[in-house]
XYZ file of C-alpha atoms in Angstrom:
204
model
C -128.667 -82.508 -140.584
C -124.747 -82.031 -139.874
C -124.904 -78.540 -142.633
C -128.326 -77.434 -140.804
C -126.428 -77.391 -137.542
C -123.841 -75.722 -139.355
C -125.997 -73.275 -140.890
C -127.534 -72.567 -137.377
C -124.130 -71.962 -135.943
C -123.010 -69.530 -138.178
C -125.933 -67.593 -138.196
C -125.206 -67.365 -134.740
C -122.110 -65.734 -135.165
C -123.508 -62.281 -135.636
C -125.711 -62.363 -131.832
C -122.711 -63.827 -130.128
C -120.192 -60.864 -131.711
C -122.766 -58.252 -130.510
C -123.071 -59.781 -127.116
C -119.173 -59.758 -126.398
C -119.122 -56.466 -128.128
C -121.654 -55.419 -125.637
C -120.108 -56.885 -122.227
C -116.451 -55.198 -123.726
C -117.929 -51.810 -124.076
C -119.877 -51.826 -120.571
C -123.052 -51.375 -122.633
C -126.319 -53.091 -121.968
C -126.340 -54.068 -118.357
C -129.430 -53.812 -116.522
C -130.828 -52.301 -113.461
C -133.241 -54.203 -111.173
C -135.979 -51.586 -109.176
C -138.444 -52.847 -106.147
C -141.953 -51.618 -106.600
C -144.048 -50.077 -103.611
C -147.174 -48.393 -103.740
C -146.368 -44.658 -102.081
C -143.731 -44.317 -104.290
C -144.442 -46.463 -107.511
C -140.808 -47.798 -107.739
C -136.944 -47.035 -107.241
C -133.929 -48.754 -107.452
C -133.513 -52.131 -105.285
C -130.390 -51.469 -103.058
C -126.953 -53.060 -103.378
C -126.423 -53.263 -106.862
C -123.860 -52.220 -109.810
C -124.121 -52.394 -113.527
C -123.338 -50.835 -116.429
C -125.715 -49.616 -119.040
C -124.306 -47.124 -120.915
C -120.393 -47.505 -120.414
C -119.990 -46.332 -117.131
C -120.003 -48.249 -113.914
C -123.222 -47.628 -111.890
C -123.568 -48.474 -108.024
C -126.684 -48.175 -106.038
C -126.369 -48.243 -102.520
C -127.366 -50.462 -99.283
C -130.339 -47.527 -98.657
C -131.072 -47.575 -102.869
C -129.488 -43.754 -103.538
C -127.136 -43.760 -106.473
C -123.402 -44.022 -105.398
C -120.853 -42.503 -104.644
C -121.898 -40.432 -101.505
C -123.736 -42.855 -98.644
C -123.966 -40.353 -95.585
C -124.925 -36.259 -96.044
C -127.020 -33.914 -94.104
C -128.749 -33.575 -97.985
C -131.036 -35.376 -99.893
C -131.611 -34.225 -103.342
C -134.756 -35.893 -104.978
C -136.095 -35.650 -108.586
C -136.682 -37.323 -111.725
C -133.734 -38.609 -114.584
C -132.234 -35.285 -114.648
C -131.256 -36.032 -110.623
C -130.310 -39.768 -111.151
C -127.897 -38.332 -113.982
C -129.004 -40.796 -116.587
C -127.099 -43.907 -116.773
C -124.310 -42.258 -119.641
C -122.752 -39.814 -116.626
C -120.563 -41.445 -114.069
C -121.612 -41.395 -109.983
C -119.150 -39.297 -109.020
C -119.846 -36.474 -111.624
C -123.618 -36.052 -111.038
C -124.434 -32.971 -109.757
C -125.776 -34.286 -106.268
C -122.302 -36.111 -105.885
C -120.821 -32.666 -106.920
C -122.491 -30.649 -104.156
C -121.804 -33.064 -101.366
C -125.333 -34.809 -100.922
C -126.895 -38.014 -101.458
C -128.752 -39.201 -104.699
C -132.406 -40.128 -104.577
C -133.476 -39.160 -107.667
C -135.466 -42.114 -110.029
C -135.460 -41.597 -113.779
C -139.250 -41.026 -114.908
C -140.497 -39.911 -111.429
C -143.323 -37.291 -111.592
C -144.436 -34.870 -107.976
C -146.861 -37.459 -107.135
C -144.239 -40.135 -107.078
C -141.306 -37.946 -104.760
C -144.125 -36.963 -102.174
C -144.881 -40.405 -101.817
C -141.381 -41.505 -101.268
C -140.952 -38.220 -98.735
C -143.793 -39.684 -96.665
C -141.836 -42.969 -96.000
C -138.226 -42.855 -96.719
C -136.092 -42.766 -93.215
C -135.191 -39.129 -93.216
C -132.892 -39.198 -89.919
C -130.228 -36.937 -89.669
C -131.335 -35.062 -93.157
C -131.381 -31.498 -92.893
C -132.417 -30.049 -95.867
C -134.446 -31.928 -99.028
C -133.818 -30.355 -102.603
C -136.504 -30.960 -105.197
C -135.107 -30.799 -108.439
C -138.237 -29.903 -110.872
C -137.718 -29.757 -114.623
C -140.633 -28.366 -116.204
C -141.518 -31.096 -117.798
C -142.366 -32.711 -114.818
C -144.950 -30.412 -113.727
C -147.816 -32.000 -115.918
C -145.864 -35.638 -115.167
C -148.534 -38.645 -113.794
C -148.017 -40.840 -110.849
C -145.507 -42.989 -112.561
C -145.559 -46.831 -111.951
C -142.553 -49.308 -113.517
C -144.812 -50.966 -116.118
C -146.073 -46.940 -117.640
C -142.607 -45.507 -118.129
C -139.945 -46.907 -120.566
C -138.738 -49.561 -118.002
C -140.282 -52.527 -119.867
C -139.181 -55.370 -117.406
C -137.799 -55.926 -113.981
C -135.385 -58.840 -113.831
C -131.730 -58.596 -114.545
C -131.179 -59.485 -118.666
C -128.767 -62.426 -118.759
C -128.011 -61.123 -122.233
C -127.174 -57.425 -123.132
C -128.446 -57.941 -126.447
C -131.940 -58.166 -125.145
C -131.070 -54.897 -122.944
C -130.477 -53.020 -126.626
C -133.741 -54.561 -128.401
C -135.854 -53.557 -125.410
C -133.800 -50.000 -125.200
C -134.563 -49.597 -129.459
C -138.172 -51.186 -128.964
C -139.697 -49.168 -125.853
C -137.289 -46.264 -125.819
C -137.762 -45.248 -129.956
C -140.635 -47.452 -131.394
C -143.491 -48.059 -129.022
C -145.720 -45.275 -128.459
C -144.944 -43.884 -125.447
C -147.569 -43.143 -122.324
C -148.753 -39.536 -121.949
C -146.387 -37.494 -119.818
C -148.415 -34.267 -120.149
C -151.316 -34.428 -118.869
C -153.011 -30.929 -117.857
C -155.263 -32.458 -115.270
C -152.230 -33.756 -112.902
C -151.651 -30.232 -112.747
C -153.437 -29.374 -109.274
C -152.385 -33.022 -107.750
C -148.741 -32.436 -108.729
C -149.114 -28.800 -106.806
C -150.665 -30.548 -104.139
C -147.919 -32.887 -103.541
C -145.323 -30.121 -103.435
C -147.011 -28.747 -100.464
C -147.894 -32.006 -99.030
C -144.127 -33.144 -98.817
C -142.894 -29.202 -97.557
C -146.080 -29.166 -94.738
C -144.316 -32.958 -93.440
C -140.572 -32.017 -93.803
C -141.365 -28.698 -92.073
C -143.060 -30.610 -89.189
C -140.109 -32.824 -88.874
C -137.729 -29.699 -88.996
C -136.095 -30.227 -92.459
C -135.908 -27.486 -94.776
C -137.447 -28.165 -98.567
C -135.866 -26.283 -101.559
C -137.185 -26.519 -104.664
């Protein structure tokens, strides 16, 4: 029994290496997002972590850090969040001075339907960053995309299988789908028609 335990505890060696490895290197830490149906999900606020070696901070109103207060909101998909291997203050909405609401794997459908209900008071001007390969891009929910869970990971170990398992080796859902193209048009002019009734300017 005593060289089972042994045995057990030495095979253990390996995980627990990787772990501290992980927690050293800033690697593996994991984001936690709320879920609402206009919008399909975001980031909750008030939180920092770091997944790929830089520090990330969400704020108390769920934008990505650094800049809390700006007369403009910049909206988008992954390429707007900045991805979690760029730090706050060098993405490119931090760069020009306005506040960070973009959500990695967002599609149109799901930044009209956060337009519609985020509080919008004091924003000026909206920019809608649109890479073209979100133009064919779904309604996104948390469970479709890549995000495979919605709890903080005690262990950044399980943060790396998950990343290797839904990011690399599970099939992943269909982001081009022809027949979102009239609904993801649609949405564009949805959101510009509100935000020009409320007097804020859209650029896309």
């Amino acid at each position: 029994m005593k060289h089972a335990f042994k045995l057990a505890g030495l095979a253990l060696i390996p995980f627990i290496l990787l772990e501290v490895g992980l927690r050293v290197a800033g690697i593996g830490g994991s984001i936690v997002y709320e879920e609402h149906p206009a919008y399909g999900y975001r980031p909750a606020p008030s939180q920092r972590f770091s997944t790929l070696g830089h520090p990330i901070t969400i704020l108390t109103n769920g934008y990505r850090g650094p800049i809390e207060t700006s007369d403009t909101l910049f909206v988008g998909d992954s390429v707007t969040y900045g991805t979690a291997a760029i730090p706050d203050d060098t993405v490119f909405p931090a760069l020009l001075g306005g506040m960070n609401a973009g959500v990695n794997g967002w599609g149109p459908q799901n930044i009209e339907g956060f337009l519609a209900v985020a509080d919008l008071d004091g924003i000026e001007r909206v920019v809608w960053v649109l890479p073209s390969c979100d133009v064919l891009r779904p309604f996104m929910t948390l469970r479709e995309g890549l995000i495979s869970t919605n709890r903080r990971m005690l262990l950044r170990s399980e943060y790396l299988m998950r990343f290797l398992w839904y990011g690399l080796l599970r099939p992943h859902p269909d982001l081009d789908d022809p027949n979102e193209f009239e609904s993801n048009v649609a949405a564009v002019l949805s959101a510009y028609e509100r935000l020009h009734e409320s007097g804020i300017e859209l650029l896309v």
